[in-house]
Short mmCIF file of C-alpha atoms in Angstrom, two decimals:
data_model
loop_
_atom_site.label_atom_id
_atom_site.label_comp_id
_atom_site.label_asym_id
_atom_site.label_seq_id
_atom_site.Cartn_x
_atom_site.Cartn_y
_atom_site.Cartn_z
CA UNK X 210 6.02 -25.89 2.49
CA UNK X 211 7.64 -23.86 5.24
CA UNK X 212 8.94 -26.78 7.16
CA UNK X 213 10.95 -28.05 4.17
CA UNK X 214 11.92 -24.81 2.50
CA UNK X 215 15.68 -24.15 2.78
CA UNK X 216 16.39 -21.17 5.02
CA UNK X 217 19.30 -19.72 6.97
CA UNK X 218 20.50 -22.50 9.20
CA UNK X 219 22.90 -23.37 11.99
CA UNK X 220 25.94 -21.80 10.42
CA UNK X 221 27.19 -18.26 10.28
CA UNK X 222 27.70 -16.94 6.77
CA UNK X 223 31.08 -17.86 5.39
CA UNK X 224 33.19 -16.08 2.83
CA UNK X 225 33.38 -17.76 -0.57
CA UNK X 226 36.88 -19.03 -1.13
CA UNK X 227 36.69 -20.21 -4.71
CA UNK X 228 33.70 -18.51 -6.25
CA UNK X 229 34.36 -16.24 -9.16
CA UNK X 230 34.12 -12.58 -8.27
CA UNK X 231 32.70 -9.69 -10.22
CA UNK X 232 29.88 -10.04 -12.74
CA UNK X 233 28.25 -13.08 -14.18
CA UNK X 234 24.98 -14.75 -13.29
CA UNK X 235 23.77 -17.91 -11.63
CA UNK X 236 23.49 -19.49 -15.09
CA UNK X 237 26.83 -18.44 -16.53
CA UNK X 238 29.40 -21.05 -17.51
CA UNK X 239 31.00 -21.06 -14.08
CA UNK X 240 27.77 -21.57 -12.14
CA UNK X 241 25.35 -23.30 -14.52
CA UNK X 242 25.88 -26.91 -13.43
CA UNK X 243 25.95 -25.98 -9.75
CA UNK X 244 22.83 -23.82 -9.98
CA UNK X 245 20.83 -26.42 -11.88
CA UNK X 246 22.03 -29.13 -9.50
CA UNK X 247 21.21 -27.45 -6.19
CA UNK X 248 17.91 -26.06 -7.48
CA UNK X 249 17.07 -29.61 -8.55
CA UNK X 250 17.73 -30.73 -4.98
CA UNK X 251 15.25 -28.15 -3.69
CA UNK X 252 12.79 -29.18 -6.41
CA UNK X 253 13.13 -32.80 -5.28
CA UNK X 254 12.44 -31.90 -1.64
CA UNK X 255 9.49 -29.73 -2.67
CA UNK X 256 8.00 -32.46 -4.84
CA UNK X 257 8.36 -35.00 -2.04
CA UNK X 258 6.69 -32.65 0.44
CA UNK X 259 3.67 -32.04 -1.80
CA UNK X 260 3.36 -35.55 -3.24
CA UNK X 261 3.70 -37.53 -0.02
CA UNK X 262 0.88 -35.63 1.68
CA UNK X 263 -1.49 -36.72 -1.07
CA UNK X 264 -0.52 -40.40 -0.82
CA UNK X 265 -0.42 -40.48 2.97
CA UNK X 266 -4.13 -41.19 3.66
CA UNK X 267 -4.11 -44.25 1.38
CA UNK X 268 -0.82 -45.49 2.84
CA UNK X 269 -2.11 -45.14 6.40
CA UNK X 270 -5.34 -46.99 5.57
CA UNK X 271 -3.58 -49.90 3.88
CA UNK X 272 -1.04 -50.23 6.70
CA UNK X 273 -3.83 -50.01 9.33
CA UNK X 274 -2.04 -47.01 10.78
CA UNK X 275 -4.64 -44.25 10.93
CA UNK X 276 -4.20 -43.90 14.74
CA UNK X 277 -0.51 -43.17 14.09
CA UNK X 278 -1.21 -40.81 11.20
CA UNK X 279 0.35 -37.74 12.83
CA UNK X 280 3.55 -39.70 13.53
CA UNK X 281 4.10 -40.07 9.78
CA UNK X 282 4.56 -36.30 9.58
CA UNK X 283 6.14 -35.48 12.93
CA UNK X 284 8.81 -38.21 12.62
CA UNK X 285 10.32 -36.22 9.76
CA UNK X 286 10.46 -32.99 11.76
CA UNK X 287 11.72 -34.69 14.93
CA UNK X 288 14.86 -36.13 13.36
CA UNK X 289 15.48 -33.09 11.16
CA UNK X 290 15.84 -30.92 14.26
CA UNK X 291 18.91 -32.83 15.31
CA UNK X 292 20.26 -33.11 11.76
CA UNK X 293 20.15 -29.34 11.22
CA UNK X 294 22.49 -28.63 14.12
CA UNK X 295 24.79 -31.50 13.17
CA UNK X 296 24.94 -30.41 9.53
CA UNK X 297 25.85 -26.86 10.43
CA UNK X 298 28.86 -27.90 12.47
CA UNK X 299 29.84 -30.63 10.01
CA UNK X 300 29.76 -28.13 7.15
CA UNK X 301 31.86 -25.63 9.08
CA UNK X 302 34.53 -28.24 9.80
CA UNK X 303 34.68 -30.21 6.58
CA UNK X 304 32.65 -28.25 4.05
CA UNK X 305 29.10 -28.93 2.78
CA UNK X 306 30.00 -31.69 0.31
CA UNK X 307 29.86 -34.58 2.80
CA UNK X 308 26.67 -33.59 4.67
CA UNK X 309 24.92 -32.82 1.39
CA UNK X 310 25.87 -36.20 -0.10
CA UNK X 311 24.94 -38.11 3.05
CA UNK X 312 21.75 -36.08 3.38
CA UNK X 313 20.50 -36.77 -0.15
CA UNK X 314 21.39 -40.46 0.23
CA UNK X 315 19.54 -40.68 3.56
CA UNK X 316 16.57 -38.87 2.07
CA UNK X 317 16.37 -41.41 -0.75
CA UNK X 318 16.89 -44.35 1.62
CA UNK X 319 14.04 -43.14 3.84
CA UNK X 320 11.72 -42.90 0.85
CA UNK X 321 12.55 -46.46 -0.17
CA UNK X 322 12.04 -47.72 3.38
CA UNK X 323 8.62 -46.07 3.61
CA UNK X 324 7.65 -47.25 0.14
CA UNK X 325 8.42 -50.89 0.92
CA UNK X 326 7.14 -50.88 4.52
CA UNK X 327 4.78 -53.66 5.54
CA UNK X 328 3.72 -52.00 8.79
CA UNK X 329 3.00 -48.47 9.88
CA UNK X 330 5.94 -48.51 12.29
CA UNK X 331 8.38 -49.26 9.47
CA UNK X 332 6.70 -46.57 7.42
CA UNK X 333 7.26 -44.04 10.22
CA UNK X 334 10.87 -45.19 10.57
CA UNK X 335 11.38 -44.40 6.90
CA UNK X 336 9.97 -40.92 7.45
CA UNK X 337 12.43 -40.44 10.32
CA UNK X 338 15.33 -41.39 8.05
CA UNK X 339 14.02 -38.89 5.50
CA UNK X 340 14.05 -36.23 8.20
CA UNK X 341 17.70 -36.88 8.96
CA UNK X 342 18.52 -36.45 5.29
CA UNK X 343 16.35 -33.38 4.87
CA UNK X 344 17.91 -31.65 7.88
CA UNK X 345 21.43 -32.30 6.60
CA UNK X 346 20.56 -31.06 3.11
CA UNK X 347 18.78 -27.85 4.12
CA UNK X 348 21.75 -26.52 6.06
CA UNK X 349 24.42 -27.73 3.62
CA UNK X 350 22.69 -25.97 0.72
CA UNK X 351 23.04 -22.62 2.41
CA UNK X 352 26.73 -23.19 3.08
CA UNK X 353 27.16 -24.01 -0.63
CA UNK X 354 25.46 -20.74 -1.58
CA UNK X 355 27.55 -18.70 0.85
CA UNK X 356 30.81 -20.13 -0.50
CA UNK X 357 30.17 -20.66 -4.20
CA UNK X 358 28.26 -17.48 -5.12
CA UNK X 359 29.44 -13.91 -4.87
CA UNK X 360 27.24 -11.73 -2.69
CA UNK X 361 25.49 -10.01 -5.60
CA UNK X 362 24.41 -13.42 -7.01
CA UNK X 363 22.93 -14.83 -3.82
CA UNK X 364 19.51 -13.11 -4.07
CA UNK X 365 19.01 -14.68 -7.51
CA UNK X 366 19.79 -18.22 -6.36
CA UNK X 367 17.59 -17.74 -3.28
CA UNK X 368 14.77 -16.57 -5.55
CA UNK X 369 15.28 -19.73 -7.60
CA UNK X 370 14.96 -21.80 -4.41
CA UNK X 371 11.62 -20.14 -3.63
CA UNK X 372 10.38 -20.52 -7.20
CA UNK X 373 11.22 -24.23 -7.05
CA UNK X 374 8.22 -24.75 -4.78
CA UNK X 375 5.60 -23.36 -7.14
CA UNK X 376 5.54 -26.08 -9.81
CA UNK X 377 5.68 -29.02 -7.33
CA UNK X 378 2.85 -27.44 -5.34
CA UNK X 379 0.65 -27.60 -8.43
CA UNK X 380 1.96 -30.72 -10.17
CA UNK X 381 2.92 -32.79 -7.12
CA UNK X 382 -0.59 -33.48 -5.75
CA UNK X 383 -1.96 -34.25 -9.23
CA UNK X 384 0.90 -36.61 -10.11
CA UNK X 385 0.86 -38.25 -6.69
CA UNK X 386 -2.89 -38.74 -6.73
CA UNK X 387 -2.83 -40.23 -10.23
CA UNK X 388 0.01 -42.61 -9.34
CA UNK X 389 -1.71 -43.59 -6.10
CA UNK X 390 -4.97 -44.38 -7.86
CA UNK X 391 -3.53 -46.29 -10.81
CA UNK X 392 -0.26 -47.81 -9.58
CA UNK X 393 -0.49 -47.64 -5.78
CA UNK X 394 0.84 -45.33 -3.08
CA UNK X 395 4.14 -47.24 -2.81
CA UNK X 396 5.24 -45.96 -6.21
CA UNK X 397 5.02 -42.37 -4.96
CA UNK X 398 7.72 -43.14 -2.41
CA UNK X 399 9.76 -45.61 -4.42
CA UNK X 400 9.79 -43.50 -7.58
CA UNK X 401 11.20 -40.27 -6.14
CA UNK X 402 14.68 -41.69 -5.28
CA UNK X 403 15.31 -42.22 -8.99
CA UNK X 404 15.30 -38.43 -9.33
CA UNK X 405 18.24 -38.15 -6.91
CA UNK X 406 20.71 -39.19 -9.61
CA UNK X 407 20.39 -36.00 -11.66
CA UNK X 408 21.04 -33.49 -8.84
CA UNK X 409 24.00 -35.52 -7.59
CA UNK X 410 25.55 -35.85 -11.04
CA UNK X 411 25.20 -32.12 -11.75
CA UNK X 412 25.96 -30.56 -8.40
CA UNK X 413 28.62 -32.67 -6.70
CA UNK X 414 31.53 -31.95 -9.09
CA UNK X 415 30.84 -28.20 -8.87
CA UNK X 416 30.47 -28.34 -5.08
CA UNK X 417 33.75 -30.21 -4.85
CA UNK X 418 35.36 -27.44 -6.89
CA UNK X 419 33.94 -24.45 -5.05
CA UNK X 420 32.86 -25.53 -1.57
CA UNK X 421 34.71 -28.61 -0.40
CA UNK X 422 36.80 -28.58 2.73
CA UNK X 423 36.83 -25.94 5.48
CA UNK X 424 36.29 -22.30 4.58
CA UNK X 425 39.88 -21.46 5.52
CA UNK X 426 42.12 -24.50 4.91
CA UNK X 427 45.00 -22.82 6.75
CA UNK X 428 43.02 -22.25 9.94
CA UNK X 429 42.66 -24.95 12.61
CA UNK X 430 39.40 -26.89 12.42
CA UNK X 431 36.75 -25.38 14.70
CA UNK X 432 35.68 -27.80 17.44
CA UNK X 433 32.22 -29.30 17.51
CA UNK X 434 29.97 -27.45 19.94
CA UNK X 435 29.04 -30.52 21.94
CA UNK X 436 26.64 -28.57 24.12
CA UNK X 437 24.50 -27.50 21.14
CA UNK X 438 24.55 -31.02 19.76
CA UNK X 439 23.39 -32.38 23.12
CA UNK X 440 20.65 -29.76 23.27
CA UNK X 441 19.52 -30.62 19.74
CA UNK X 442 19.46 -34.31 20.64
CA UNK X 443 17.46 -33.47 23.76
CA UNK X 444 14.90 -31.55 21.72
CA UNK X 445 14.50 -34.41 19.24
CA UNK X 446 14.24 -37.11 21.91
CA UNK X 447 11.92 -35.03 24.08
CA UNK X 448 9.61 -34.20 21.18
CA UNK X 449 9.46 -37.88 20.20
CA UNK X 450 8.53 -38.95 23.73
CA UNK X 451 5.81 -36.31 23.96
CA UNK X 452 4.42 -37.44 20.61
CA UNK X 453 4.36 -41.06 21.81
CA UNK X 454 2.65 -40.11 25.06
CA UNK X 455 0.01 -38.10 23.23
CA UNK X 456 -0.85 -40.98 20.92
CA UNK X 457 -1.09 -43.68 23.60
CA UNK X 458 -3.55 -41.83 25.88
CA UNK X 459 -3.02 -44.10 28.90
CA UNK X 460 -2.06 -43.34 32.49
CA UNK X 461 1.30 -44.96 31.89
CA UNK X 462 1.84 -42.41 29.14
CA UNK X 463 2.47 -39.82 31.83
CA UNK X 464 5.93 -41.33 32.30
CA UNK X 465 7.22 -40.75 28.73
CA UNK X 466 5.43 -37.39 28.74
CA UNK X 467 7.30 -36.30 31.86
CA UNK X 468 10.60 -37.60 30.47
CA UNK X 469 9.98 -35.83 27.17
CA UNK X 470 9.23 -32.52 28.87
CA UNK X 471 12.32 -32.88 31.08
CA UNK X 472 14.48 -33.25 27.98
CA UNK X 473 12.75 -30.77 25.71
CA UNK X 474 12.13 -27.74 27.92
CA UNK X 475 15.72 -27.02 29.04
CA UNK X 476 17.03 -27.82 25.56
CA UNK X 477 14.60 -25.39 23.93
CA UNK X 478 15.43 -22.69 26.47
CA UNK X 479 19.12 -23.18 25.70
CA UNK X 480 18.72 -22.90 21.93
CA UNK X 481 16.08 -20.16 21.61
CA UNK X 482 16.57 -16.45 22.43
CA UNK X 483 15.88 -15.40 26.00
CA UNK X 484 12.25 -14.31 26.36
CA UNK X 485 10.90 -16.37 23.46
CA UNK X 486 8.44 -18.30 25.60
CA UNK X 487 6.85 -15.05 26.90
CA UNK X 488 6.84 -13.24 23.53
CA UNK X 489 9.28 -10.54 24.57
CA UNK X 490 9.33 -7.70 22.07
CA UNK X 491 11.68 -7.83 19.11
CA UNK X 492 13.76 -10.87 18.20
CA UNK X 493 12.15 -13.33 20.68
CA UNK X 494 8.70 -12.62 19.24
CA UNK X 495 10.01 -13.03 15.68
CA UNK X 496 11.37 -16.47 16.55
CA UNK X 497 8.19 -17.43 18.43
CA UNK X 498 5.95 -16.27 15.60
CA UNK X 499 7.84 -18.40 13.08
CA UNK X 500 7.06 -21.49 15.15
CA UNK X 501 3.43 -20.56 15.73
CA UNK X 502 2.79 -19.88 12.05
CA UNK X 503 4.56 -22.95 10.71
CA UNK X 504 3.31 -25.33 13.40
CA UNK X 505 -0.37 -24.41 13.28
CA UNK X 506 -0.49 -24.39 9.49
CA UNK X 507 1.44 -27.64 8.92
CA UNK X 508 -0.43 -29.50 11.67
CA UNK X 509 -3.74 -28.55 10.06
CA UNK X 510 -2.60 -29.10 6.47
CA UNK X 511 -1.42 -32.63 7.29
CA UNK X 512 -5.03 -33.68 7.98
CA UNK X 513 -6.69 -31.98 5.00
CA UNK X 514 -6.22 -34.84 2.46
CA UNK X 515 -7.28 -37.45 5.04
CA UNK X 516 -10.42 -35.46 5.86
CA UNK X 517 -11.41 -35.02 2.23
CA UNK X 518 -10.77 -38.67 1.34
CA UNK X 519 -12.53 -40.24 4.34
CA UNK X 520 -15.30 -37.74 5.01
CA UNK X 521 -16.24 -36.51 1.54
CA UNK X 522 -15.20 -39.48 -0.57
CA UNK X 523 -12.79 -37.52 -2.79
CA UNK X 524 -10.13 -39.39 -4.69
CA UNK X 525 -6.53 -38.87 -3.57
CA UNK X 526 -5.98 -36.80 -6.73
CA UNK X 527 -8.82 -34.37 -5.99
CA UNK X 528 -7.89 -34.21 -2.32
CA UNK X 529 -4.34 -33.28 -3.27
CA UNK X 530 -5.47 -30.70 -5.78
CA UNK X 531 -7.35 -28.90 -3.02
CA UNK X 532 -3.93 -27.80 -1.76
CA UNK X 533 -2.29 -27.27 -5.15
CA UNK X 534 -3.12 -23.62 -5.73
CA UNK X 535 -1.52 -22.81 -2.40
CA UNK X 536 1.96 -22.96 -3.89
CA UNK X 537 1.18 -20.07 -6.23
CA UNK X 538 -0.49 -17.91 -3.58
CA UNK X 539 2.36 -18.61 -1.13
CA UNK X 540 4.81 -17.34 -3.75
CA UNK X 541 2.54 -14.32 -4.31
CA UNK X 542 2.60 -13.51 -0.60
CA UNK X 543 6.40 -13.76 -0.57
CA UNK X 544 6.59 -11.47 -3.57
CA UNK X 545 4.26 -8.88 -2.04
CA UNK X 546 6.29 -8.61 1.17
CA UNK X 547 9.47 -8.11 -0.87
CA UNK X 548 8.19 -4.93 -2.55
CA UNK X 549 9.90 -1.76 -1.24
CA UNK X 550 6.59 -0.01 -0.58
CA UNK X 551 5.58 -2.66 1.96
CA UNK X 552 8.59 -2.14 4.25
CA UNK X 553 7.03 0.56 6.48
CA UNK X 554 3.99 -1.67 6.95
CA UNK X 555 5.75 -5.01 7.37
CA UNK X 556 4.40 -5.75 10.84
CA UNK X 557 0.85 -4.96 9.71
CA UNK X 558 1.22 -7.33 6.77
CA UNK X 559 2.39 -10.04 9.17
CA UNK X 560 -0.70 -9.52 11.37
CA UNK X 561 -2.88 -9.72 8.25
CA UNK X 562 -1.08 -12.88 7.19
CA UNK X 563 -1.74 -14.61 10.53
CA UNK X 564 -5.41 -13.62 10.39
CA UNK X 565 -5.64 -15.19 6.91
CA UNK X 566 -3.98 -18.36 8.23
CA UNK X 567 -6.39 -18.56 11.18
CA UNK X 568 -9.41 -18.02 8.91
CA UNK X 569 -8.25 -20.71 6.47
CA UNK X 570 -7.70 -23.30 9.20
CA UNK X 571 -11.08 -22.52 10.80
CA UNK X 572 -12.86 -22.72 7.44
CA UNK X 573 -11.45 -26.10 6.37
CA UNK X 574 -13.54 -28.31 8.73
CA UNK X 575 -16.78 -26.77 7.46
CA UNK X 576 -16.65 -29.49 4.77
CA UNK X 577 -17.58 -31.93 7.54
CA UNK X 578 -21.09 -30.53 7.02
CA UNK X 579 -22.44 -32.49 4.01
CA UNK X 580 -24.05 -29.54 2.22
CA UNK X 581 -20.86 -27.44 2.24
CA UNK X 582 -19.07 -27.87 -1.12
CA UNK X 583 -15.68 -29.59 -0.91
CA UNK X 584 -14.05 -26.91 -3.06
CA UNK X 585 -14.33 -24.47 -0.16
CA UNK X 586 -11.14 -26.04 1.22
CA UNK X 587 -9.20 -25.11 -1.93
CA UNK X 588 -10.38 -21.49 -1.68
CA UNK X 589 -9.61 -21.27 2.03
CA UNK X 590 -6.18 -22.84 1.62
CA UNK X 591 -5.27 -20.47 -1.18
CA UNK X 592 -5.88 -17.52 1.17
CA UNK X 593 -4.09 -19.29 4.01
CA UNK X 594 -1.03 -19.86 1.86
CA UNK X 595 -1.08 -16.20 0.83
CA UNK X 596 -0.91 -15.37 4.52
CA UNK X 597 1.92 -17.82 5.07
CA UNK X 598 3.88 -16.24 2.24
CA UNK X 599 3.58 -12.87 3.96
CA UNK X 600 4.53 -14.24 7.39
CA UNK X 601 7.33 -16.74 6.71
CA UNK X 602 9.37 -14.48 4.43
CA UNK X 603 8.86 -11.49 6.71
CA UNK X 604 10.11 -13.34 9.79
CA UNK X 605 13.34 -14.14 7.92
CA UNK X 606 13.75 -10.48 6.94
CA UNK X 607 13.02 -9.24 10.45
CA UNK X 608 15.36 -11.77 12.03
CA UNK X 609 18.34 -10.50 10.02
CA UNK X 610 17.28 -6.90 10.61
CA UNK X 611 17.29 -7.44 14.38
CA UNK X 612 20.49 -9.53 14.50
CA UNK X 613 24.02 -8.24 14.89
CA UNK X 614 26.29 -9.65 12.15
CA UNK X 615 28.10 -11.92 14.59
CA UNK X 616 24.76 -13.30 15.83
CA UNK X 617 23.13 -13.97 12.45
CA UNK X 618 24.09 -17.65 12.39
CA UNK X 619 22.88 -18.57 15.88
CA UNK X 620 19.70 -16.51 15.52
CA UNK X 621 18.94 -18.15 12.17
CA UNK X 622 19.39 -21.53 13.84
CA UNK X 623 16.90 -20.50 16.52
CA UNK X 624 14.39 -19.62 13.79
CA UNK X 625 14.79 -23.07 12.22
CA UNK X 626 14.48 -24.82 15.58
CA UNK X 627 11.34 -22.88 16.47
CA UNK X 628 9.85 -23.85 13.10
CA UNK X 629 10.65 -27.56 13.38
CA UNK X 630 9.90 -27.91 17.10
CA UNK X 631 6.51 -26.28 16.75
CA UNK X 632 5.67 -28.63 13.88
CA UNK X 633 6.43 -31.62 16.08
CA UNK X 634 4.62 -30.39 19.18
CA UNK X 635 1.48 -29.18 17.45
CA UNK X 636 1.30 -32.35 15.36
CA UNK X 637 1.56 -34.26 18.63
CA UNK X 638 -1.28 -32.24 20.14
CA UNK X 639 -3.40 -32.57 17.03
CA UNK X 640 -2.68 -36.29 16.75
CA UNK X 641 -3.61 -36.84 20.40
CA UNK X 642 -6.90 -34.99 19.97
CA UNK X 643 -7.59 -36.90 16.77
CA UNK X 644 -6.98 -40.26 18.47
CA UNK X 645 -8.93 -39.33 21.63
CA UNK X 646 -12.09 -38.54 19.66
CA UNK X 647 -12.11 -41.72 17.62
CA UNK X 648 -9.71 -40.87 14.83
CA UNK X 649 -8.42 -44.42 14.83
CA UNK X 650 -11.77 -45.54 13.43
CA UNK X 651 -11.59 -43.10 10.54
CA UNK X 652 -11.12 -44.92 7.29
CA UNK X 653 -12.35 -48.33 8.43
CA UNK X 654 -15.75 -47.77 6.87
CA UNK X 655 -16.74 -46.73 3.38
CA UNK X 656 -15.31 -43.54 1.98
CA UNK X 657 -17.50 -40.59 2.74
CA UNK X 658 -19.25 -42.37 5.60
CA UNK X 659 -20.59 -39.50 7.73
CA UNK X 660 -20.42 -41.67 10.86
CA UNK X 661 -16.63 -41.85 10.67
CA UNK X 662 -16.02 -39.50 13.63
CA UNK X 663 -15.97 -36.03 12.04
CA UNK X 664 -15.43 -34.58 15.53
CA UNK X 665 -11.91 -36.04 15.45
CA UNK X 666 -11.05 -33.72 12.56
CA UNK X 667 -12.70 -30.70 14.16
CA UNK X 668 -10.54 -31.35 17.24
CA UNK X 669 -7.45 -30.85 15.05
CA UNK X 670 -8.46 -27.81 13.03
CA UNK X 671 -10.23 -25.58 15.54
CA UNK X 672 -7.42 -25.55 18.16
CA UNK X 673 -4.88 -24.84 15.41
CA UNK X 674 -7.00 -21.88 14.29
CA UNK X 675 -6.82 -20.65 17.89
CA UNK X 676 -3.03 -21.01 17.88
CA UNK X 677 -2.87 -18.98 14.67
CA UNK X 678 -4.93 -16.22 16.32
CA UNK X 679 -2.38 -16.14 19.15
CA UNK X 680 0.19 -15.69 16.41
CA UNK X 681 -1.68 -12.60 15.19
CA UNK X 682 -1.20 -11.11 18.68
CA UNK X 683 2.49 -12.07 18.76
CA UNK X 684 2.84 -10.32 15.39
CA UNK X 685 2.03 -7.01 17.11
CA UNK X 686 5.19 -7.42 19.23
CA UNK X 687 7.80 -7.78 16.48
CA UNK X 688 9.27 -4.30 16.91
CA UNK X 689 11.87 -3.90 19.61
CA UNK X 690 10.96 -1.75 22.60
CA UNK X 691 11.42 1.90 21.67
CA UNK X 692 11.43 1.23 17.92
CA UNK X 693 9.11 3.26 15.75
#
C-alpha cells in the first residue's frame, strides 16, 4: 500500500486561491463533488494495487513470464519516480488539472495494455505506463488539496485518503481472485479503466473551478528545474538497467549494471538529503528508513500470492485473501501513532513497527514447509501491516517536524523518491535471487508441487527480513543530534 498511497510530493505547499474560507466541511455543497471525485481516484488506485497483486501469478504463468515476475512490479515504480518530479513542476506551472487528467488517462491506458498483452514484455510495458500515470496523479492530488481546501479541512480529506485503502484491501483480493478464477485475469486489468469515468466526471469540473492554472496568475511562471528532472530521469533509467542486469544473470549483464549504477548513484545523491546513505541522525535517517520499510515490505509482499498459488496450491482468491486483513491493521497502526499520548514515544513505536515488519517477512516462507498451515501467512501479514502503519505515517510526521517551512516541499520529494527507489532496487535484488535459484521453473509443474524450487522464494523473503532489521536500527537514529 505504501508505494501507491498519496503523500506529500515534489511541490511545496501552495496557498489556496479559490477555496472557500472559514467553516464548512469536506462534504459541504462547495466541496462535495470535489471530495467524492478525488477520494474516488485514491480508491481506484488502491483497488488496482490490491487487485493486481492477486491476479499477477496467473497472468505471469499464462504469459510464460515467471522469470520476469519482479519486473511486473518494479516497472510501475521505475517510471513513477520520474513522473513524480515532472508532475510537481507541471502542477506548479500550470496547475494540477492537466497532470491529473493525463495521469488518470495514462493509468487507464496502462491497465488496458497489460490486460490485452500477448507477451510478458507487453504486459510489463503496460505496467510502466501505469506507473507514469500513478506518479502524475499522486503529486497532482496533493496540489489540489493544498489549493482547494482551507487549512482546517485538509486533515479530514487526508484522513479520507487513508481510509480509502481499507475497503480495497479487503474487497480487492476477493474480487480479483473471483474474477481471475471465473472470467480470467485479463478482466481484472481491463475492467478497472471503466471506473475512471466516475472520478473524472465528478472531480474535473471542481478542480477546474478551484485549482486550475498557476497558484498566482499574476506572477511569472516558475521555470522548470531541469537539473531535478535530469536527476529523476537518471534514477529511473539507472534503476531499470540494474533490474535488467539482475534478471539476466550473465557476464554481459555487468555492462548494463555498471551503466545503471553510474546513472543512479549520482542522481540519488543529488535528490536525497546529505548523509542519507550513512544514516546520519535526524532527517537523513527518516528518509532512509522510509525507503527501507517500504522496499523490504513491498518486495516481499509481491511474492506472497505467487508462493501460495504455486507452492501450496491455493486458488488466487485464497492467496489474495491472505493479504486482505492487512489493510485494516495498517489503518490501525496509522491511527495508533496519531494519538497524542504516543508522541513522546514515537521513535520507540517506529522501532517496534520495523521489528513487526521483519518478523512478518521472516515468518511468511515457513509455509514452504508442508505441515505449516497456509493461514500463518495471513496472521503474519496482519502484524506486519500493523508495523507498517506505525512506521510509514510516523516518517511523514517526523519529516515535517524536522523540516523548515521553506524546505518542506523538497524534503517531502526526497521521502517519495526514497520510497519508490527502494521498491525498485529491492525488487531487483529479490527478482535476481529468485531467478538465480530456479524461480523461472516455478509454475511450470502442477500447483502445489513441492519440487518447484521453494529455495527461490526463501531467497526473496529472508534477505528482505534482514533489510527490515537494519531498518529497526536506523529507527534508533531518527532524533537529531542533541535532541531529547
